GROMACS .gro file of C-alpha atoms in nm:
model
  466
    1MET     CA    1   2.816   8.354  -3.281
    2ALA     CA    2   3.187   8.407  -3.220
    3ALA     CA    3   3.226   8.041  -3.130
    4ALA     CA    4   3.054   7.937  -3.448
    5LEU     CA    5   3.275   8.156  -3.664
    6VAL     CA    6   3.610   8.045  -3.525
    7PRO     CA    7   3.758   7.756  -3.727
    8LEU     CA    8   3.816   7.450  -3.515
    9LEU     CA    9   4.174   7.331  -3.494
   10ALA     CA   10   4.055   6.974  -3.485
   11GLY     CA   11   4.314   6.812  -3.710
   12CYS     CA   12   4.675   6.713  -3.665
   13THR     CA   13   4.971   6.812  -3.880
   14VAL     CA   14   5.174   6.521  -4.006
   15ALA     CA   15   5.444   6.475  -4.262
   16GLY     CA   16   5.316   6.310  -4.578
   17ASN     CA   17   5.445   6.123  -4.878
   18ALA     CA   18   5.310   6.026  -5.216
   19SER     CA   19   5.196   5.679  -5.119
   20SER     CA   20   5.040   5.743  -4.779
   21GLY     CA   21   4.897   6.069  -4.650
   22GLY     CA   22   5.021   6.036  -4.294
   23GLY     CA   23   5.308   5.795  -4.333
   24SER     CA   24   5.321   5.432  -4.229
   25GLY     CA   25   5.003   5.316  -4.060
   26GLN     CA   26   4.830   5.656  -4.066
   27ILE     CA   27   4.518   5.728  -4.273
   28VAL     CA   28   4.461   6.102  -4.320
   29VAL     CA   29   4.104   6.225  -4.372
   30GLY     CA   30   4.033   6.584  -4.475
   31TYR     CA   31   3.688   6.716  -4.390
   32GLN     CA   32   3.494   7.038  -4.323
   33SER     CA   33   3.333   7.031  -3.980
   34LYS     CA   34   3.103   7.327  -4.044
   35THR     CA   35   2.999   7.206  -4.389
   36ILE     CA   36   2.740   6.990  -4.222
   37ASN     CA   37   2.628   6.829  -4.546
   38THR     CA   38   2.946   6.618  -4.517
   39VAL     CA   39   2.901   6.502  -4.156
   40THR     CA   40   2.855   6.134  -4.246
   41ALA     CA   41   3.210   6.137  -4.385
   42GLY     CA   42   3.342   6.393  -4.138
   43THR     CA   43   3.218   6.544  -3.814
   44LEU     CA   44   2.955   6.286  -3.718
   45LEU     CA   45   3.162   5.995  -3.846
   46ARG     CA   46   3.457   6.112  -3.642
   47SER     CA   47   3.257   6.162  -3.322
   48LEU     CA   48   3.097   5.817  -3.350
   49GLY     CA   49   3.432   5.648  -3.407
   50TYR     CA   50   3.289   5.412  -3.666
   51PHE     CA   51   3.590   5.431  -3.899
   52GLU     CA   52   3.836   5.354  -3.623
   53LYS     CA   53   3.622   5.062  -3.507
   54ARG     CA   54   3.617   4.910  -3.854
   55LEU     CA   55   3.991   4.957  -3.893
   56LYS     CA   56   4.048   4.759  -3.574
   57ARG     CA   57   3.866   4.467  -3.733
   58LEU     CA   58   4.138   4.451  -3.998
   59ASP     CA   59   4.461   4.414  -3.803
   60GLY     CA   60   4.470   4.713  -3.573
   61LYS     CA   61   4.786   4.862  -3.722
   62TYR     CA   62   4.618   5.169  -3.870
   63SER     CA   63   4.537   5.499  -3.701
   64VAL     CA   64   4.331   5.791  -3.832
   65VAL     CA   65   4.438   6.154  -3.855
   66TRP     CA   66   4.148   6.398  -3.904
   67ARG     CA   67   4.217   6.739  -4.060
   68ASP     CA   68   3.950   7.008  -4.045
   69TYR     CA   69   3.917   7.287  -4.306
   70ASP     CA   70   3.668   7.561  -4.390
   71THR     CA   71   3.648   7.479  -4.762
   72GLY     CA   72   3.743   7.205  -5.007
   73ALA     CA   73   4.031   7.393  -5.172
   74PRO     CA   74   4.298   7.318  -4.909
   75ILE     CA   75   4.187   6.954  -4.898
   76THR     CA   76   4.252   6.931  -5.271
   77ALA     CA   77   4.593   7.096  -5.235
   78GLN     CA   78   4.691   6.850  -4.963
   79MET     CA   79   4.564   6.553  -5.163
   80LEU     CA   80   4.769   6.657  -5.467
   81ALA     CA   81   5.072   6.679  -5.239
   82GLY     CA   82   5.003   6.325  -5.115
   83LYS     CA   83   4.927   6.439  -4.762
   84ILE     CA   84   4.555   6.355  -4.744
   85ASP     CA   85   4.418   6.016  -4.847
   86ILE     CA   86   4.041   6.067  -4.828
   87GLY     CA   87   3.850   6.395  -4.841
   88SER     CA   88   3.493   6.525  -4.850
   89MET     CA   89   3.376   6.839  -5.029
   90GLY     CA   90   3.104   6.994  -5.246
   91ASP     CA   91   3.036   6.924  -5.612
   92TYR     CA   92   3.229   7.222  -5.752
   93PRO     CA   93   3.536   7.157  -5.534
   94LEU     CA   94   3.512   6.790  -5.634
   95LEU     CA   95   3.519   6.893  -5.998
   96ILE     CA   96   3.821   7.116  -5.938
   97ASN     CA   97   3.986   6.835  -5.743
   98GLY     CA   98   3.942   6.593  -6.032
   99SER     CA   99   4.051   6.844  -6.295
  100ARG     CA  100   4.371   6.937  -6.115
  101SER     CA  101   4.456   6.579  -6.024
  102GLN     CA  102   4.416   6.470  -6.387
  103ALA     CA  103   4.630   6.762  -6.504
  104GLN     CA  104   4.903   6.672  -6.254
  105GLY     CA  105   4.878   6.304  -6.342
  106GLY     CA  106   5.070   6.017  -6.194
  107ASP     CA  107   5.019   5.941  -5.826
  108ALA     CA  108   4.817   6.261  -5.776
  109GLN     CA  109   4.505   6.137  -5.955
  110THR     CA  110   4.185   6.113  -5.753
  111GLU     CA  111   3.841   5.951  -5.778
  112TRP     CA  112   3.493   6.051  -5.659
  113VAL     CA  113   3.367   5.743  -5.476
  114SER     CA  114   3.050   5.831  -5.281
  115VAL     CA  115   2.797   6.101  -5.192
  116THR     CA  116   2.735   6.234  -4.843
  117GLY     CA  117   2.427   6.458  -4.878
  118TYR     CA  118   2.246   6.629  -5.163
  119ASN     CA  119   1.953   6.850  -5.260
  120LEU     CA  120   1.797   6.796  -5.601
  121ARG     CA  121   1.692   7.161  -5.638
  122GLY     CA  122   2.013   7.321  -5.515
  123SER     CA  123   1.886   7.459  -5.183
  124LEU     CA  124   2.209   7.381  -4.999
  125ASN     CA  125   2.352   7.706  -5.137
  126SER     CA  126   2.204   8.050  -5.069
  127VAL     CA  127   2.266   8.424  -5.075
  128VAL     CA  128   2.193   8.624  -4.761
  129VAL     CA  129   2.201   8.995  -4.684
  130ALA     CA  130   2.194   9.202  -4.367
  131PRO     CA  131   1.859   9.206  -4.180
  132ASP     CA  132   1.803   9.573  -4.265
  133SER     CA  133   1.908   9.542  -4.630
  134LYS     CA  134   1.666   9.694  -4.881
  135ALA     CA  135   1.764   9.436  -5.146
  136LYS     CA  136   1.469   9.219  -5.250
  137THR     CA  137   1.622   9.032  -5.545
  138LEU     CA  138   1.969   8.963  -5.681
  139ARG     CA  139   1.922   9.254  -5.924
  140ASP     CA  140   1.948   9.486  -5.626
  141LEU     CA  141   2.311   9.379  -5.576
  142LYS     CA  142   2.425   9.551  -5.896
  143GLY     CA  143   2.726   9.768  -5.818
  144ARG     CA  144   2.763   9.612  -5.473
  145THR     CA  145   3.019   9.379  -5.314
  146VAL     CA  146   2.943   9.010  -5.262
  147SER     CA  147   3.151   8.780  -5.044
  148THR     CA  148   3.194   8.418  -5.152
  149SER     CA  149   3.457   8.146  -5.174
  150VAL     CA  150   3.556   8.139  -5.541
  151GLY     CA  151   3.525   7.789  -5.684
  152SER     CA  152   3.284   7.675  -5.414
  153ALA     CA  153   2.928   7.554  -5.467
  154GLY     CA  154   2.804   7.878  -5.310
  155HIS     CA  155   3.001   8.079  -5.566
  156GLY     CA  156   2.870   7.870  -5.853
  157THR     CA  157   2.512   7.916  -5.740
  158PHE     CA  158   2.557   8.292  -5.717
  159VAL     CA  159   2.713   8.320  -6.064
  160GLN     CA  160   2.443   8.113  -6.235
  161ALA     CA  161   2.162   8.288  -6.048
  162ALA     CA  162   2.303   8.634  -6.116
  163ARG     CA  163   2.309   8.559  -6.488
  164LYS     CA  164   1.942   8.460  -6.475
  165TYR     CA  165   1.871   8.804  -6.332
  166GLY     CA  166   2.056   8.976  -6.615
  167LEU     CA  167   2.371   9.051  -6.419
  168ASP     CA  168   2.727   8.995  -6.537
  169PRO     CA  169   2.898   8.856  -6.225
  170ALA     CA  170   3.236   8.973  -6.356
  171LYS     CA  171   3.129   9.331  -6.419
  172ASP     CA  172   2.806   9.420  -6.238
  173VAL     CA  173   2.917   9.311  -5.890
  174LYS     CA  174   3.246   9.304  -5.705
  175VAL     CA  175   3.319   8.953  -5.583
  176GLU     CA  176   3.539   8.920  -5.275
  177ASN     CA  177   3.706   8.579  -5.254
  178GLN     CA  178   3.685   8.506  -4.881
  179GLN     CA  179   3.671   8.213  -4.644
  180PRO     CA  180   3.320   8.172  -4.496
  181THR     CA  181   3.431   8.296  -4.154
  182VAL     CA  182   3.575   8.614  -4.305
  183GLY     CA  183   3.276   8.670  -4.532
  184ALA     CA  184   3.028   8.630  -4.248
  185ALA     CA  185   3.215   8.890  -4.046
  186ALA     CA  186   3.231   9.122  -4.348
  187LEU     CA  187   2.854   9.102  -4.395
  188GLN     CA  188   2.790   9.183  -4.030
  189SER     CA  189   3.027   9.482  -4.038
  190GLY     CA  190   2.874   9.620  -4.358
  191ARG     CA  191   3.188   9.574  -4.568
  192THR     CA  192   2.992   9.355  -4.811
  193ALA     CA  193   2.631   9.374  -4.926
  194ALA     CA  194   2.573   9.000  -4.958
  195PHE     CA  195   2.716   8.664  -4.859
  196ALA     CA  196   2.689   8.372  -5.105
  197GLN     CA  197   2.779   8.044  -4.941
  198PHE     CA  198   2.709   7.676  -4.891
  199VAL     CA  199   2.549   7.492  -4.602
  200ALA     CA  200   2.540   7.574  -4.311
  201TRP     CA  201   2.652   7.937  -4.324
  202PRO     CA  202   2.334   8.102  -4.460
  203GLY     CA  203   2.113   7.920  -4.211
  204LEU     CA  204   2.354   7.999  -3.929
  205LEU     CA  205   2.340   8.375  -3.987
  206VAL     CA  206   1.963   8.378  -4.039
  207ASN     CA  207   1.904   8.171  -3.726
  208LYS     CA  208   2.114   8.417  -3.524
  209GLY     CA  209   1.914   8.712  -3.660
  210GLN     CA  210   2.222   8.851  -3.833
  211ALA     CA  211   2.104   8.801  -4.192
  212LYS     CA  212   1.796   8.731  -4.402
  213LEU     CA  213   1.763   8.508  -4.704
  214LEU     CA  214   1.776   8.695  -5.033
  215TYR     CA  215   1.808   8.404  -5.274
  216ASP     CA  216   1.738   8.033  -5.227
  217GLY     CA  217   1.956   7.815  -5.449
  218GLY     CA  218   1.653   7.591  -5.494
  219ASP     CA  219   1.518   7.845  -5.742
  220LEU     CA  220   1.786   7.729  -5.987
  221ASN     CA  221   1.646   7.376  -5.978
  222VAL     CA  222   1.995   7.236  -6.033
  223PRO     CA  223   2.107   6.945  -5.811
  224THR     CA  224   2.388   7.012  -5.566
  225PHE     CA  225   2.570   6.764  -5.348
  226HIS     CA  226   2.877   6.685  -5.141
  227GLY     CA  227   3.081   6.371  -5.176
  228VAL     CA  228   3.391   6.171  -5.091
  229VAL     CA  229   3.706   6.177  -5.301
  230VAL     CA  230   4.009   5.950  -5.261
  231ARG     CA  231   4.359   5.938  -5.402
  232LYS     CA  232   4.346   5.673  -5.674
  233GLN     CA  233   4.679   5.521  -5.575
  234PHE     CA  234   4.565   5.490  -5.214
  235ALA     CA  235   4.239   5.324  -5.321
  236GLY     CA  236   4.429   5.075  -5.533
  237GLU     CA  237   4.689   4.989  -5.271
  238LYS     CA  238   4.460   4.992  -4.969
  239SER     CA  239   4.115   4.910  -5.098
  240GLU     CA  240   4.030   4.736  -4.770
  241ILE     CA  241   4.088   5.068  -4.589
  242LEU     CA  242   3.862   5.253  -4.832
  243GLN     CA  243   3.598   4.983  -4.785
  244ALA     CA  244   3.620   5.029  -4.410
  245PHE     CA  245   3.572   5.404  -4.455
  246LEU     CA  246   3.272   5.371  -4.686
  247GLN     CA  247   3.107   5.111  -4.464
  248ALA     CA  248   3.164   5.343  -4.169
  249GLN     CA  249   3.006   5.624  -4.371
  250ILE     CA  250   2.702   5.402  -4.426
  251ASP     CA  251   2.693   5.334  -4.050
  252ALA     CA  252   2.699   5.708  -3.980
  253THR     CA  253   2.427   5.769  -4.240
  254ASN     CA  254   2.204   5.508  -4.078
  255TYR     CA  255   2.266   5.662  -3.737
  256LEU     CA  256   2.169   6.007  -3.869
  257HIS     CA  257   1.843   5.867  -4.010
  258GLU     CA  258   1.757   5.674  -3.696
  259HIS     CA  259   1.866   5.939  -3.444
  260PRO     CA  260   1.832   6.276  -3.624
  261LEU     CA  261   1.813   6.491  -3.312
  262GLU     CA  262   2.098   6.314  -3.136
  263ALA     CA  263   2.310   6.339  -3.453
  264ALA     CA  264   2.241   6.713  -3.477
  265GLU     CA  265   2.332   6.761  -3.111
  266SER     CA  266   2.655   6.569  -3.162
  267VAL     CA  267   2.755   6.782  -3.461
  268ALA     CA  268   2.657   7.100  -3.279
  269SER     CA  269   2.863   7.015  -2.971
  270THR     CA  270   3.167   6.939  -3.188
  271THR     CA  271   3.149   7.240  -3.419
  272GLY     CA  272   3.006   7.512  -3.196
  273LEU     CA  273   2.720   7.560  -3.443
  274PRO     CA  274   2.372   7.609  -3.294
  275VAL     CA  275   2.196   7.273  -3.290
  276GLU     CA  276   1.884   7.437  -3.435
  277THR     CA  277   2.085   7.530  -3.746
  278VAL     CA  278   2.235   7.184  -3.780
  279TYR     CA  279   1.892   7.025  -3.751
  280LEU     CA  280   1.750   7.256  -4.019
  281TYR     CA  281   1.975   7.087  -4.274
  282ASN     CA  282   2.043   6.743  -4.127
  283GLY     CA  283   1.722   6.664  -3.940
  284ALA     CA  284   1.416   6.468  -4.045
  285GLY     CA  285   1.287   6.618  -4.370
  286GLY     CA  286   1.598   6.836  -4.372
  287VAL     CA  287   1.731   7.046  -4.658
  288ALA     CA  288   1.994   6.777  -4.716
  289THR     CA  289   1.912   6.420  -4.810
  290PHE     CA  290   2.182   6.178  -4.696
  291ASP     CA  291   2.250   5.879  -4.921
  292PRO     CA  292   2.600   5.753  -5.014
  293THR     CA  293   2.505   5.620  -5.360
  294ILE     CA  294   2.607   5.811  -5.672
  295LYS     CA  295   2.278   5.891  -5.845
  296LYS     CA  296   2.243   5.952  -6.217
  297GLY     CA  297   2.085   6.295  -6.165
  298LEU     CA  298   2.380   6.408  -5.955
  299ARG     CA  299   2.632   6.273  -6.203
  300ASP     CA  300   2.450   6.441  -6.494
  301ALA     CA  301   2.450   6.774  -6.310
  302PHE     CA  302   2.820   6.725  -6.240
  303VAL     CA  303   2.890   6.684  -6.612
  304GLN     CA  304   2.705   7.011  -6.684
  305ASP     CA  305   2.921   7.192  -6.428
  306VAL     CA  306   3.243   7.123  -6.621
  307PRO     CA  307   3.199   7.381  -6.903
  308PHE     CA  308   3.050   7.628  -6.657
  309LEU     CA  309   3.351   7.626  -6.425
  310LYS     CA  310   3.584   7.650  -6.724
  311SER     CA  311   3.388   7.950  -6.852
  312ILE     CA  312   3.447   8.144  -6.530
  313GLY     CA  313   3.817   8.056  -6.521
  314VAL     CA  314   3.809   7.832  -6.215
  315ILE     CA  315   3.952   7.535  -6.406
  316GLN     CA  316   4.184   7.538  -6.705
  317THR     CA  317   4.179   7.168  -6.794
  318PRO     CA  318   3.827   7.028  -6.847
  319LEU     CA  319   3.764   6.724  -6.630
  320LYS     CA  320   3.731   6.384  -6.794
  321VAL     CA  321   3.431   6.274  -6.592
  322ASP     CA  322   3.421   5.900  -6.668
  323PRO     CA  323   3.765   5.817  -6.521
  324PHE     CA  324   3.695   6.039  -6.220
  325VAL     CA  325   3.360   5.892  -6.115
  326ASN     CA  326   3.400   5.546  -5.967
  327ASP     CA  327   3.101   5.392  -5.789
  328ALA     CA  328   3.256   5.045  -5.771
  329TYR     CA  329   3.373   5.091  -5.412
  330ILE     CA  330   3.044   5.225  -5.272
  331ARG     CA  331   2.856   4.965  -5.477
  332GLU     CA  332   3.055   4.695  -5.298
  333ALA     CA  333   2.997   4.859  -4.960
  334VAL     CA  334   2.620   4.892  -5.008
  335GLY     CA  335   2.575   4.548  -5.159
  336SER     CA  336   2.292   4.401  -5.365
  337SER     CA  337   2.050   4.687  -5.293
  338TYR     CA  338   2.276   4.945  -5.457
  339ASP     CA  339   2.087   4.993  -5.787
  340ARG     CA  340   1.752   5.025  -5.612
  341GLN     CA  341   1.893   5.272  -5.359
  342ALA     CA  342   2.072   5.474  -5.626
  343ALA     CA  343   1.748   5.505  -5.826
  344SER     CA  344   1.553   5.648  -5.533
  345THR     CA  345   1.549   6.019  -5.446
  346ALA     CA  346   1.307   5.995  -5.151
  347ASN     CA  347   1.445   6.131  -4.825
  348PRO     CA  348   1.499   5.826  -4.598
  349ALA     CA  349   1.449   6.057  -4.299
  350ALA     CA  350   1.096   6.176  -4.373
  351ILE     CA  351   0.885   6.350  -4.108
  352THR     CA  352   0.620   6.109  -3.988
  353GLY     CA  353   0.374   6.071  -3.702
  354THR     CA  354   0.053   6.246  -3.602
  355ASP     CA  355  -0.016   6.617  -3.573
  356GLU     CA  356  -0.170   6.622  -3.225
  357VAL     CA  357  -0.328   6.966  -3.265
  358CYS     CA  358  -0.481   6.921  -3.610
  359LYS     CA  359  -0.538   6.549  -3.554
  360LYS     CA  360  -0.386   6.465  -3.890
  361LYS     CA  361  -0.144   6.204  -4.011
  362VAL     CA  362   0.185   6.365  -4.114
  363ASP     CA  363   0.281   6.203  -4.444
  364ASP     CA  364   0.332   6.474  -4.708
  365PRO     CA  365   0.699   6.585  -4.728
  366GLU     CA  366   0.600   6.893  -4.930
  367THR     CA  367   0.403   7.040  -4.638
  368ALA     CA  368   0.523   6.861  -4.322
  369GLY     CA  369   0.704   7.061  -4.059
  370GLU     CA  370   0.826   7.032  -3.702
  371VAL     CA  371   0.808   7.219  -3.373
  372TRP     CA  372   1.093   7.169  -3.130
  373VAL     CA  373   0.985   7.238  -2.772
  374GLU     CA  374   1.246   7.329  -2.512
  375GLY     CA  375   1.321   7.035  -2.287
  376GLU     CA  376   1.170   6.771  -2.515
  377SER     CA  377   1.387   6.495  -2.660
  378ARG     CA  378   1.184   6.472  -2.982
  379THR     CA  379   1.040   6.729  -3.219
  380ARG     CA  380   0.663   6.743  -3.275
  381PRO     CA  381   0.551   6.668  -3.632
  382VAL     CA  382   0.302   6.903  -3.797
  383ALA     CA  383   0.098   6.832  -4.109
  384ASP     CA  384   0.118   7.165  -4.291
  385PRO     CA  385   0.195   7.538  -4.245
  386VAL     CA  386  -0.143   7.631  -4.097
  387CYS     CA  387  -0.124   7.340  -3.855
  388LEU     CA  388   0.224   7.455  -3.759
  389LEU     CA  389   0.085   7.796  -3.664
  390LYS     CA  390  -0.191   7.628  -3.464
  391ASN     CA  391   0.063   7.411  -3.285
  392VAL     CA  392   0.274   7.714  -3.196
  393ARG     CA  393  -0.028   7.900  -3.059
  394SER     CA  394  -0.138   7.598  -2.856
  395LEU     CA  395   0.209   7.557  -2.707
  396GLN     CA  396   0.234   7.925  -2.627
  397GLY     CA  397  -0.100   7.899  -2.450
  398GLU     CA  398   0.044   7.620  -2.237
  399GLY     CA  399   0.340   7.836  -2.147
  400LYS     CA  400   0.583   7.613  -2.339
  401ARG     CA  401   0.907   7.759  -2.468
  402ILE     CA  402   0.966   7.681  -2.835
  403ARG     CA  403   1.321   7.616  -2.940
  404ALA     CA  404   1.275   7.608  -3.318
  405VAL     CA  405   1.007   7.573  -3.585
  406TYR     CA  406   1.062   7.435  -3.935
  407VAL     CA  407   0.835   7.436  -4.239
  408PRO     CA  408   0.882   7.408  -4.620
  409ASP     CA  409   0.870   7.721  -4.834
  410THR     CA  410   0.546   7.741  -5.035
  411SER     CA  411   0.706   7.783  -5.377
  412ALA     CA  412   1.042   7.605  -5.373
  413GLY     CA  413   0.968   7.361  -5.092
  414THR     CA  414   1.288   7.452  -4.910
  415ARG     CA  415   1.271   7.377  -4.538
  416TRP     CA  416   1.339   7.694  -4.340
  417PHE     CA  417   1.291   7.850  -3.997
  418ALA     CA  418   0.917   7.925  -3.977
  419ASP     CA  419   0.968   8.232  -3.759
  420LYS     CA  420   1.218   8.373  -4.013
  421GLU     CA  421   0.996   8.322  -4.315
  422ILE     CA  422   0.771   8.577  -4.483
  423TRP     CA  423   0.408   8.480  -4.416
  424VAL     CA  424   0.128   8.565  -4.656
  425ASP     CA  425  -0.241   8.573  -4.565
  426ASP     CA  426  -0.453   8.473  -4.864
  427PRO     CA  427  -0.825   8.513  -4.773
  428SER     CA  428  -0.926   8.353  -5.102
  429ALA     CA  429  -0.764   8.022  -5.007
  430LYS     CA  430  -0.928   7.749  -4.804
  431ALA     CA  431  -0.901   7.796  -4.428
  432ALA     CA  432  -0.654   7.510  -4.398
  433GLN     CA  433  -0.429   7.677  -4.656
  434ARG     CA  434  -0.483   8.045  -4.582
  435PHE     CA  435  -0.141   8.124  -4.437
  436LYS     CA  436   0.158   8.049  -4.658
  437PRO     CA  437   0.530   8.074  -4.570
  438PHE     CA  438   0.801   8.198  -4.808
  439ALA     CA  439   1.172   8.179  -4.740
  440THR     CA  440   1.242   8.501  -4.937
  441GLN     CA  441   1.072   8.835  -4.975
  442GLU     CA  442   1.081   8.789  -5.352
  443GLY     CA  443   0.881   8.467  -5.325
  444ALA     CA  444   0.620   8.630  -5.103
  445ASP     CA  445   0.594   8.934  -5.332
  446LYS     CA  446   0.536   8.715  -5.637
  447TYR     CA  447   0.254   8.534  -5.463
  448VAL     CA  448   0.090   8.854  -5.341
  449THR     CA  449   0.107   9.003  -5.691
  450ALA     CA  450  -0.060   8.697  -5.840
  451HIS     CA  451  -0.337   8.666  -5.578
  452SER     CA  452  -0.575   8.955  -5.526
  453GLY     CA  453  -0.634   9.034  -5.161
  454ALA     CA  454  -0.329   8.843  -5.038
  455LYS     CA  455  -0.093   9.036  -4.811
  456VAL     CA  456   0.220   8.985  -4.602
  457VAL     CA  457   0.159   8.954  -4.228
  458PRO     CA  458   0.404   8.924  -3.937
  459TYR     CA  459   0.471   8.574  -3.810
  460ASP     CA  460   0.322   8.651  -3.468
  461GLU     CA  461   0.001   8.773  -3.632
  462ALA     CA  462  -0.021   8.458  -3.843
  463VAL     CA  463   0.017   8.249  -3.527
  464ARG     CA  464  -0.255   8.446  -3.354
  465ARG     CA  465  -0.502   8.430  -3.641
  466ALA     CA  466  -0.449   8.083  -3.783
   0.00000   0.00000   0.00000
């Protein structure tokens, strides 16, 4: 865990100027290695070397400087100072980036030019609490301290969700503005009651047994995404460089879809994050859907975020969205299929195959899961939650060691660790649907209340009885 919480000093420090982030011949890219929803424009892209390869096809005079940060805020600060040319960050930081660049004006202005990954329901952001916490809903955090990174997507999710539960985030809870590494440590030490953050921090702590999920951002049903932003002057002066970057991002996206396990292992080895956590979000059927096109639903949600962030004091100057959003560059990079791709919200990395235990075709993304067996180079697809339990029992009977199990939550559909979910036994349901997983205790409790005879059972019991 310590390795996963220590920020990587992966970037270089270079002197910058207003026209070029790293000086003559240097292209400076700001990214967040542990924000694994941005890997196709950051960690994975860097490890594959696709950007550098495309730059060599130009004239070979350019080099790339990669700078790694925990959040989007310092990337924005460096971009406004002319020291970073291209950056990747979440939707709220993107909005702040655009607002501040427009307020500063001149050479500091930026543009949002592509998406890395997204989740239409908002499940990339979550709130977790300590494993022994008695909190069952966000209401139970009243009067308590919550750690988050103010202005981040995780913070925005917490504020909006808290309001839905009748809490005033400014008065009913104490918000500590902390970097994710600091907040994670504060939760483990008991200095804070909850930790509201973006991918991959909640999954990391839950996977390590050092937290449990209290609130799934998917309950908000508000799209969340991460994307690429560029200094407008840089894009105008060096559009061929930006094209090389976006085409390299597409290359990395295709690699992630075609080699999901290998991509997760690459990101894990670079960041120190457990590969099981990376694969939860970035794997086949993962929480994040990777597609570089700027979709209407994401743009519409972005517009709705403007008054919200102003209302909580994160931005002073409302963003003019139209000048900030520019899909012309990614449209050129994708080519003639852009409109069709931008209109689709299907995950290109769906779980497919045959469930060997249940003898079923795996083709429903709302129920499909995976079992990752130690020593195997591919995960095993499972058709539904009950089949997952049957697969686990069968493998245990063979003496196989299971590395990770993934299955969608029954209510929100959020993919989660099956052995960390709350399982409900509903004897009134059909045998093939009797055991149902829920990512949060609140979700399980709601189901039990609405279904007479249903009850929560331990995961091991569900495996034994399925």
